[in-house]
Amino acid sequence: MTKRRVVITGMGALACNGTNVAAFWDALTAGRHGIGPLTGPVATKGHTTTFGGQIALDDLALTKGDKRIARRKDRFVLLALVAAEEAMAQAGLTGKDWADPFKVATIVGSGIGGLATIEAEHDVFRDRGPSRVSPFLVPKMIVDSAAGDISIVYGAKGPNYAITTACATGSHCIGAAFHHIRSGLCDAAITGGCEAPVTDLGMAGFNSIHALSTRNDSPATASRPFDADRDGFVIAEGAGILMLEELEYAKRRGAQILGEIVGYGMTGDAFHETQPDPTGAAGVACMRMALSDAGINPDQVGYINAHGTSTKFNDASETNIIKQVFGDHARKLALSSTKSMTGHTLGAAGAIEAIASILALRHGVLPPTINYTTPDPECDLDYVPNQARQVSCDYALSNNLGFGGHNASLIFKRFTD
Amino acid sequence: MDRNRVRDEVIEILAHKLNNLPSLHPDEDFDYENQVLVPDVTKDPLDIQEVTMDLEDAFGVNFDEVLPGEGGMETIGKVIDYVHGILQARESAA
């Protein structure tokens, strides 16, 4: 029996370097980042790192001025709702047009959930007592609220949940949605990830584990994946939402097809809370699982959108596992880290980078790794340094590796009927 | 505090959070007093919980027995009566 094919028919993205897919892609191909000094209350709290990737739209702007929604939703959900609106519009769907709403999944995760809400309501609890804590605390903070809220807006009544796997969240959500459609459980899925981690505890917590870059004198060059002088990741907010459909379902309704998802791998390091396993065994197994799922050979992959966080550990480890999986072909394929321009959006990263990968295949342009100036002997592959490159590929692989040892690899294919 | 002042403050607090309730306007001939909170003004229990806390904060009262919108306090006028009654009793006792 031939496998059901799963295609992408709509995409929505918000990142610090672009608040819709067109602006985001324009920034990626121009090598333009969106990282700068912190703004808002978080800028005044004495954080060790004083910059990040914030989106220049406040909560009210994200809701187009609807104060009620802005008050009731945490920012990570507001970002997801905006991205979902863009993805649905591109797919030509309104939410009232599902053939069977129970076969439409909504699988959207976040690495952390409503951290700003938790912080604000804890202040209320401490200062004014338990009876003053907002009735919106729970619905605003829970990680699954983005999936729930998107389904409410668009009437999607099929499988509905969030996956939380730190920085691999977005990829795991997309992978699960892909499998649900391919298996026949669902016909379509709204899927992706979202994160709003630029808060006091977000900054303080990641600084405490020395995960963040402290290049405070030069935020623009702080996210420098694979460069010898990298000193940590740049925390950022964002959301990416994709509309996935079974190929024949999409064709029947005349949808524009943007790309195809063909492979998914997932493994766990079983090693350490925050450090990757130095042998890379699980990362290798993850990419091999995705290649096997796609039914392709390693040498068919032309582009890898790397996890490439700009931390010492990740970038060397990821380079190592790519070399193990791809052998000689590792030196022929191109890989880049778009986090050099978006910062690290944690639970949104897999979804935002899936969109970058699909656009790279679609347009035959590979986004660069910017701020790459000094080669690192441990990172000796072709990272598409500093300038986008025109290359036509059939397959792209996107990696995400999360704290806790969560690994996810997705493989996308340039769509041909 | 006289009832008109309580009325205006209650309406402002409710209108600030409940989209279906117009803000207080001196020239407007809107029958606030007979508005039924649930379901005319809102159907969402979280909305009710939130404005209840706002009213409690503003007037230093408790809605422990009956929440706005529930039996005996269905209309905005009855919410105003309840708050006004507590404030009056408090003033008399002082």
Coordinates of C-alpha atoms in Angstrom, one line a residue:
Chain A
M1 CA 0.0 0.0 0.0
T2 CA 1.4 3.4 -0.9
K3 CA 1.7 5.9 2.0
R4 CA -0.6 8.8 2.1
R5 CA 1.4 12.0 1.2
V6 CA 1.4 15.0 3.4
V7 CA 1.8 18.5 2.0
I8 CA 2.1 22.1 3.3
T9 CA -0.5 24.5 2.1
G10 CA -0.2 27.4 4.4
M11 CA 2.5 29.0 6.6
G12 CA 2.6 31.8 9.2
A13 CA 5.6 33.1 10.9
L14 CA 6.6 35.8 13.4
A15 CA 10.2 36.3 14.3
C16 CA 12.2 39.2 15.5
N17 CA 13.4 39.8 11.9
G18 CA 10.0 39.5 10.3
T19 CA 6.4 39.4 11.5
N20 CA 5.0 37.5 8.5
V21 CA 6.4 34.9 6.1
A22 CA 7.2 37.3 3.3
A23 CA 9.1 39.7 5.6
F24 CA 10.8 36.8 7.4
W25 CA 12.0 35.3 4.2
D26 CA 13.1 38.6 2.8
A27 CA 15.2 39.1 6.0
L28 CA 16.6 35.6 5.9
T29 CA 17.8 35.9 2.3
A30 CA 19.2 39.3 2.9
G31 CA 21.1 38.1 6.0
R32 CA 19.2 40.5 8.2
H33 CA 18.8 39.8 12.0
G34 CA 16.3 41.2 14.5
I35 CA 18.3 41.1 17.6
G36 CA 18.9 44.2 19.8
P37 CA 19.0 45.6 23.3
L38 CA 16.2 44.5 25.5
T39 CA 13.1 46.8 25.6
G40 CA 10.3 47.0 28.2
P41 CA 10.4 46.2 31.9
V42 CA 12.8 43.2 31.4
A43 CA 15.5 45.7 30.3
T44 CA 15.6 47.3 33.7
K45 CA 16.2 44.3 36.0
G46 CA 20.0 44.0 35.8
H47 CA 20.1 40.8 33.7
T48 CA 23.5 39.5 32.8
T49 CA 22.6 39.5 29.2
T50 CA 21.0 42.8 28.1
F51 CA 19.8 41.9 24.6
G52 CA 17.5 39.5 22.8
G53 CA 15.2 38.9 19.9
Q54 CA 12.0 40.7 20.7
I55 CA 9.2 41.3 18.3
A56 CA 8.3 44.9 17.9
L57 CA 4.6 44.5 18.3
D58 CA 3.1 44.8 21.8
D59 CA 0.2 42.5 22.9
L60 CA -2.4 45.0 21.9
A61 CA -0.9 45.3 18.4
L62 CA -0.9 41.5 18.1
T63 CA -4.7 41.5 18.7
K64 CA -5.3 44.5 16.4
G65 CA -6.4 46.5 19.4
D66 CA -8.7 44.0 21.1
K67 CA -8.1 44.7 24.8
R68 CA -10.2 41.8 26.0
I69 CA -8.2 39.2 24.1
A70 CA -4.8 40.9 24.9
R71 CA -5.7 40.7 28.6
R72 CA -6.9 37.1 28.5
K73 CA -4.0 35.5 26.5
D74 CA -0.4 35.2 27.3
R75 CA 2.0 36.6 24.6
F76 CA 3.0 33.1 23.4
V77 CA -0.6 32.4 22.5
L78 CA -1.1 35.8 20.8
L79 CA 2.0 35.1 18.6
A80 CA 0.5 31.7 17.7
L81 CA -2.9 33.2 16.9
V82 CA -1.3 35.7 14.5
A83 CA 0.8 33.0 12.8
A84 CA -2.2 30.7 12.5
E85 CA -4.3 33.5 10.9
E86 CA -1.6 33.9 8.3
A87 CA -1.2 30.2 7.6
M88 CA -5.0 29.7 7.3
A89 CA -5.3 32.7 5.0
Q90 CA -2.5 31.4 2.7
A91 CA -4.2 28.0 2.7
G92 CA -7.4 29.6 1.6
L93 CA -9.2 28.3 4.7
T94 CA -11.6 30.0 7.0
G95 CA -12.3 27.3 9.6
K96 CA -15.9 27.0 8.5
D97 CA -15.0 24.8 5.5
W98 CA -13.7 21.6 6.9
A99 CA -15.0 18.5 5.2
D100 CA -14.9 16.7 8.6
P101 CA -13.8 18.9 11.5
F102 CA -13.0 15.8 13.6
K103 CA -10.3 14.9 11.1
V104 CA -8.5 18.2 11.5
A105 CA -5.8 18.2 14.2
T106 CA -4.4 21.2 16.1
I107 CA -1.0 20.3 17.5
V108 CA 0.9 23.4 18.6
G109 CA 3.4 23.4 21.5
S110 CA 5.5 25.7 23.5
G111 CA 8.7 25.0 25.4
I112 CA 7.6 26.9 28.5
G113 CA 4.1 28.3 28.1
G114 CA 2.9 31.5 29.8
L115 CA 6.0 32.5 31.8
A116 CA 5.2 36.2 31.9
T117 CA 1.7 35.4 33.3
I118 CA 3.2 33.1 35.9
E119 CA 5.6 35.8 37.0
A120 CA 3.0 38.6 37.1
E121 CA 0.5 36.5 39.1
H122 CA 3.1 35.3 41.5
D123 CA 3.7 38.9 42.3
V124 CA 0.0 39.3 42.9
F125 CA 0.0 36.3 45.2
R126 CA 3.0 37.4 47.2
D127 CA 1.8 41.1 47.5
R128 CA -2.0 40.7 47.9
G129 CA -2.7 37.1 48.8
P130 CA -4.1 34.0 47.1
S131 CA -7.7 35.4 46.7
R132 CA -6.4 38.1 44.3
V133 CA -4.8 35.7 41.8
S134 CA -6.4 36.2 38.3
P135 CA -9.0 33.7 37.1
F136 CA -7.0 33.8 33.8
L137 CA -3.8 32.6 35.4
V138 CA -4.5 28.9 34.6
P139 CA -5.9 29.3 31.0
K140 CA -3.1 31.8 30.2
M141 CA -0.1 29.8 31.5
I142 CA -0.8 26.3 30.4
V143 CA 1.4 25.1 27.5
D144 CA -1.6 23.6 25.6
S145 CA -3.5 26.9 25.4
A146 CA -2.2 27.8 22.0
A147 CA -3.5 24.6 20.5
G148 CA -6.8 25.0 22.3
D149 CA -7.3 28.6 21.3
I150 CA -6.4 28.1 17.7
S151 CA -8.9 25.2 17.5
I152 CA -11.6 27.4 19.1
V153 CA -11.0 30.1 16.4
Y154 CA -11.0 27.7 13.5
G155 CA -13.4 25.0 14.6
A156 CA -10.8 22.2 14.3
K157 CA -12.2 19.4 16.4
G158 CA -9.8 16.5 15.7
P159 CA -6.8 15.6 17.9
N160 CA -5.8 18.6 19.9
Y161 CA -2.7 18.8 22.1
A162 CA 0.7 20.4 22.7
I163 CA 4.0 18.6 22.8
T164 CA 6.7 20.1 25.1
T165 CA 10.3 19.1 24.3
A166 CA 12.2 22.3 24.9
C167 CA 13.9 23.5 21.8
A168 CA 12.6 20.5 19.8
T169 CA 8.9 21.3 20.5
G170 CA 8.0 22.8 17.1
S171 CA 9.5 19.9 15.2
H172 CA 7.9 17.3 17.4
C173 CA 4.5 18.9 16.9
I174 CA 4.9 19.0 13.1
G175 CA 6.2 15.4 13.1
A176 CA 3.2 14.2 15.1
A177 CA 0.8 16.1 12.8
F178 CA 2.5 14.6 9.8
H179 CA 2.2 11.0 11.2
H180 CA -1.5 11.6 12.1
I181 CA -2.3 12.6 8.5
R182 CA -0.1 9.9 6.9
S183 CA -1.7 7.2 9.0
G184 CA -5.2 8.3 8.0
L185 CA -6.3 9.4 11.5
C186 CA -6.5 13.0 10.2
D187 CA -6.9 14.8 6.8
A188 CA -5.4 18.1 7.9
A189 CA -3.6 19.7 10.8
I190 CA -2.7 23.1 12.1
T191 CA 0.6 22.7 13.7
G192 CA 3.8 24.4 14.9
G193 CA 5.2 26.1 18.0
C194 CA 5.3 29.4 19.8
E195 CA 7.3 31.0 22.6
A196 CA 7.5 34.3 24.5
P197 CA 10.5 33.7 26.8
V198 CA 12.0 37.2 27.0
T199 CA 10.8 37.7 30.6
D200 CA 12.7 38.2 33.9
L201 CA 12.7 34.5 34.8
G202 CA 13.4 33.4 31.2
M203 CA 16.5 35.7 31.1
A204 CA 17.6 34.9 34.6
G205 CA 17.1 31.1 34.3
F206 CA 19.0 30.8 31.0
N207 CA 21.7 33.1 32.3
S208 CA 22.1 30.9 35.4
I209 CA 23.0 27.9 33.2
H210 CA 25.3 30.1 31.1
A211 CA 23.3 29.3 28.0
L212 CA 23.0 32.8 26.8
S213 CA 25.5 34.9 24.9
T214 CA 26.7 37.8 27.0
R215 CA 28.1 39.8 24.1
N216 CA 26.4 42.9 25.4
D217 CA 28.6 45.3 23.5
S218 CA 27.5 43.8 20.2
P219 CA 24.0 42.2 20.1
A220 CA 24.0 42.2 16.3
T221 CA 26.9 39.8 16.2
A222 CA 26.0 37.7 19.3
S223 CA 24.2 34.9 17.5
R224 CA 27.1 33.4 15.6
P225 CA 26.5 29.6 15.2
F226 CA 29.5 27.5 14.3
D227 CA 31.9 30.5 14.6
A228 CA 34.9 29.9 16.9
D229 CA 34.0 32.9 19.0
R230 CA 30.4 31.9 19.8
D231 CA 29.5 32.3 23.4
G232 CA 25.9 31.2 23.8
F233 CA 22.5 31.5 22.2
V234 CA 20.3 34.6 21.9
I235 CA 16.9 34.2 23.5
A236 CA 14.1 35.3 21.2
E237 CA 10.3 35.2 20.8
G238 CA 8.4 33.9 17.9
A239 CA 5.8 31.6 16.4
G240 CA 5.5 29.4 13.3
I241 CA 2.3 27.7 12.2
L242 CA 1.9 25.3 9.2
M243 CA -1.2 24.0 7.6
L244 CA -0.6 20.4 6.7
E245 CA -3.0 18.4 4.5
E246 CA -3.1 15.0 2.9
L247 CA -2.2 15.5 -0.8
E248 CA -5.5 14.4 -2.4
Y249 CA -7.5 16.3 0.2
A250 CA -5.5 19.4 -0.7
K251 CA -5.8 18.9 -4.4
R252 CA -9.6 18.3 -4.2
R253 CA -10.1 21.7 -2.8
G254 CA -7.6 23.3 -5.2
A255 CA -5.1 24.3 -2.6
Q256 CA -1.7 25.8 -3.5
I257 CA 1.0 23.3 -2.5
L258 CA 4.1 24.8 -1.0
G259 CA 6.1 21.7 -0.2
E260 CA 5.9 18.2 1.1
I261 CA 6.9 16.6 4.4
V262 CA 8.3 13.1 3.9
G263 CA 10.3 12.1 6.9
Y264 CA 10.4 12.3 10.7
G265 CA 12.9 11.0 13.3
M266 CA 12.9 11.4 17.0
T267 CA 15.2 10.0 19.7
G268 CA 16.4 10.9 23.2
D269 CA 20.0 11.2 24.4
A270 CA 19.3 9.7 27.9
F271 CA 22.4 11.5 29.0
H272 CA 22.1 14.9 30.8
E273 CA 19.6 17.7 31.6
T274 CA 21.2 20.3 29.3
Q275 CA 24.3 18.9 27.7
P276 CA 24.3 16.8 24.5
D277 CA 25.7 13.3 24.6
P278 CA 29.3 13.8 23.2
T279 CA 29.1 10.6 21.2
G280 CA 26.1 12.0 19.4
A281 CA 24.6 8.5 19.2
A282 CA 21.0 9.6 19.6
G283 CA 21.3 12.5 17.3
V284 CA 22.8 10.2 14.6
A285 CA 19.9 7.7 15.2
C286 CA 17.4 10.5 14.9
M287 CA 18.6 11.8 11.5
R288 CA 18.9 8.2 10.2
M289 CA 15.3 7.5 11.4
A290 CA 14.1 10.5 9.5
L291 CA 16.0 9.4 6.3
S292 CA 14.6 5.9 6.6
D293 CA 11.1 7.3 7.2
A294 CA 11.5 9.4 4.0
G295 CA 12.9 6.4 2.1
I296 CA 15.9 8.4 0.8
N297 CA 19.6 8.1 0.9
P298 CA 21.8 10.6 2.8
D299 CA 23.3 11.9 -0.4
Q300 CA 19.8 13.1 -1.6
V301 CA 19.7 15.8 1.1
G302 CA 21.0 19.1 -0.3
Y303 CA 20.4 21.4 2.7
I304 CA 20.2 21.1 6.4
N305 CA 18.7 23.7 8.5
A306 CA 20.8 23.1 11.6
H307 CA 19.7 23.5 15.2
G308 CA 22.9 25.6 15.4
T309 CA 22.2 27.5 18.6
S310 CA 25.6 29.3 18.8
T311 CA 26.5 27.5 22.0
K312 CA 29.9 25.8 22.3
F313 CA 28.4 22.4 23.0
N314 CA 25.6 22.3 20.5
D315 CA 27.3 23.4 17.4
A316 CA 30.3 21.1 17.7
S317 CA 28.1 18.2 18.7
E318 CA 25.7 18.8 15.8
T319 CA 28.6 19.0 13.3
N320 CA 29.9 15.7 14.6
I321 CA 26.5 13.9 14.2
I322 CA 26.0 15.3 10.7
K323 CA 29.4 14.0 9.7
Q324 CA 28.5 10.6 11.2
V325 CA 25.2 10.4 9.3
F326 CA 26.3 11.8 6.0
G327 CA 29.9 10.7 5.7
D328 CA 31.6 12.2 2.6
H329 CA 28.4 13.8 1.6
A330 CA 28.5 16.0 4.7
R331 CA 31.2 18.1 2.9
K332 CA 29.1 18.4 -0.2
L333 CA 25.7 19.4 1.3
A334 CA 25.1 22.9 2.7
L335 CA 23.9 23.6 6.2
S336 CA 23.0 26.9 7.9
S337 CA 21.6 28.2 11.1
T338 CA 18.9 30.7 10.7
K339 CA 19.1 31.3 14.4
S340 CA 22.0 33.6 13.5
M341 CA 19.2 36.0 12.4
T342 CA 16.1 35.0 14.4
G343 CA 17.8 34.2 17.7
H344 CA 16.7 31.0 19.5
T345 CA 12.9 30.9 19.8
L346 CA 13.0 27.7 21.8
G347 CA 9.6 25.9 21.3
A348 CA 8.9 27.9 18.2
A349 CA 12.3 27.2 16.6
G350 CA 11.4 23.9 14.9
A351 CA 8.3 25.5 13.3
I352 CA 10.1 28.7 12.2
E353 CA 12.9 26.6 10.8
A354 CA 10.6 24.2 9.0
I355 CA 9.2 27.3 7.2
A356 CA 12.7 28.4 6.3
S357 CA 13.5 24.9 5.0
I358 CA 10.3 24.8 2.9
L359 CA 11.0 28.2 1.4
A360 CA 14.6 27.3 0.7
L361 CA 13.5 24.3 -1.4
R362 CA 10.7 26.3 -3.0
H363 CA 12.8 29.3 -4.0
G364 CA 16.1 27.4 -4.6
V365 CA 17.8 29.8 -2.1
L366 CA 19.7 28.8 1.0
P367 CA 19.6 31.3 3.9
P368 CA 23.0 32.0 5.3
T369 CA 24.6 31.7 8.7
I370 CA 25.4 35.3 9.5
N371 CA 28.2 36.5 11.8
Y372 CA 30.4 33.7 10.6
T373 CA 34.0 35.1 10.7
T374 CA 36.3 32.7 12.4
P375 CA 36.3 29.0 11.6
D376 CA 36.3 26.6 14.5
P377 CA 38.3 23.4 13.9
E378 CA 35.4 21.4 15.5
C379 CA 32.9 23.0 13.1
D380 CA 34.4 22.4 9.6
L381 CA 31.4 22.0 7.3
D382 CA 29.9 24.4 4.8
Y383 CA 27.6 26.7 6.8
V384 CA 26.6 29.0 4.0
P385 CA 28.6 31.8 5.6
N386 CA 27.1 35.3 5.7
Q387 CA 25.4 35.4 2.2
A388 CA 22.4 33.5 0.9
R389 CA 23.2 31.1 -1.9
Q390 CA 21.2 30.0 -4.9
V391 CA 21.1 26.2 -4.9
S392 CA 18.3 24.0 -6.1
C393 CA 17.7 21.0 -3.9
D394 CA 15.1 18.3 -3.7
Y395 CA 15.3 17.5 0.0
A396 CA 16.0 19.6 3.1
L397 CA 16.4 18.3 6.6
S398 CA 15.7 20.4 9.7
N399 CA 17.2 19.4 13.1
N400 CA 16.2 20.4 16.6
L401 CA 17.8 19.2 19.7
G402 CA 16.2 20.2 23.0
F403 CA 17.4 20.4 26.6
G404 CA 16.6 17.1 28.2
G405 CA 18.1 15.3 25.2
H406 CA 15.1 15.5 22.9
N407 CA 16.1 15.1 19.3
A408 CA 13.8 15.7 16.3
S409 CA 14.6 15.7 12.5
L410 CA 12.1 16.5 9.8
I411 CA 12.7 16.0 6.1
F412 CA 10.9 18.2 3.5
K413 CA 10.8 17.7 -0.2
R414 CA 10.4 20.2 -3.0
F415 CA 6.9 19.5 -4.3
T416 CA 6.5 17.6 -7.5
D417 CA 3.2 15.9 -8.3
Chain B
M1 CA -21.3 56.9 49.4
D2 CA -24.6 57.7 47.7
R3 CA -26.1 55.2 45.3
N4 CA -25.5 57.2 42.2
R5 CA -21.8 57.3 42.8
V6 CA -21.8 53.6 43.5
R7 CA -23.8 53.1 40.3
D8 CA -21.3 55.0 38.2
E9 CA -18.3 53.2 39.6
V10 CA -19.8 49.8 39.2
I11 CA -20.7 50.5 35.6
E12 CA -17.3 51.8 34.8
I13 CA -15.6 48.7 36.3
L14 CA -17.9 46.4 34.4
A15 CA -17.7 48.2 31.1
H16 CA -13.9 48.3 31.3
K17 CA -13.7 44.5 31.1
L18 CA -17.0 43.4 29.4
N19 CA -17.0 44.3 25.7
N20 CA -20.8 44.1 25.4
L21 CA -21.4 46.9 27.9
P22 CA -21.0 50.5 26.7
S23 CA -18.9 52.8 28.8
L24 CA -20.7 55.3 31.0
H25 CA -21.7 58.4 29.1
P26 CA -23.6 61.3 30.8
D27 CA -25.7 62.0 27.7
E28 CA -26.5 58.4 26.9
D29 CA -29.9 57.1 27.8
F30 CA -28.8 53.5 28.2
D31 CA -30.7 51.3 30.7
Y32 CA -27.8 49.9 32.7
E33 CA -29.8 49.0 35.7
N34 CA -31.9 46.3 34.0
Q35 CA -29.1 44.7 32.0
V36 CA -29.0 41.0 32.7
L37 CA -25.3 40.1 33.3
V38 CA -25.6 36.5 32.2
P39 CA -26.2 35.9 29.3
D40 CA -26.9 39.3 27.9
V41 CA -23.6 41.1 28.9
T42 CA -21.4 38.0 28.9
K43 CA -21.8 34.2 28.8
D44 CA -18.2 33.6 30.0
P45 CA -17.8 32.6 33.7
L46 CA -14.2 33.8 33.6
D47 CA -15.4 37.3 32.7
I48 CA -17.7 37.2 35.7
Q49 CA -15.0 36.0 38.0
E50 CA -12.7 38.7 36.8
V51 CA -15.1 41.6 37.3
T52 CA -16.2 40.2 40.6
M53 CA -12.6 40.5 41.8
D54 CA -12.4 44.0 40.4
L55 CA -15.5 45.0 42.3
E56 CA -14.2 43.5 45.5
D57 CA -10.9 45.4 45.1
A58 CA -12.7 48.7 44.3
F59 CA -15.2 48.6 47.1
G60 CA -13.6 46.3 49.7
V61 CA -16.6 44.0 49.6
N62 CA -16.9 40.2 49.2
F63 CA -19.2 38.3 46.9
D64 CA -18.9 35.1 48.9
E65 CA -22.5 34.1 48.9
V66 CA -23.7 35.0 45.4
L67 CA -21.7 36.1 42.4
P68 CA -22.8 38.9 40.1
G69 CA -25.1 37.3 37.5
E70 CA -26.4 34.5 39.8
G71 CA -29.8 34.1 41.4
G72 CA -30.7 37.3 43.3
M73 CA -28.1 39.4 41.6
E74 CA -29.0 38.9 37.9
T75 CA -29.0 42.5 36.9
I76 CA -26.5 45.3 37.1
G77 CA -29.0 47.2 39.3
K78 CA -29.0 44.4 41.8
V79 CA -25.2 44.4 41.9
I80 CA -25.3 48.1 42.6
D81 CA -27.9 47.5 45.3
Y82 CA -25.7 44.9 46.9
V83 CA -22.6 47.0 47.0
H84 CA -24.4 50.1 48.1
G85 CA -26.2 48.1 50.9
I86 CA -22.8 46.9 52.3
L87 CA -21.3 50.4 52.1
Q88 CA -24.3 51.9 53.9
A89 CA -24.2 49.3 56.6
R90 CA -20.6 50.0 57.1
E91 CA -21.1 53.7 57.3
S92 CA -23.9 53.3 59.8
A93 CA -21.7 51.1 62.0
A94 CA -18.8 53.6 62.0

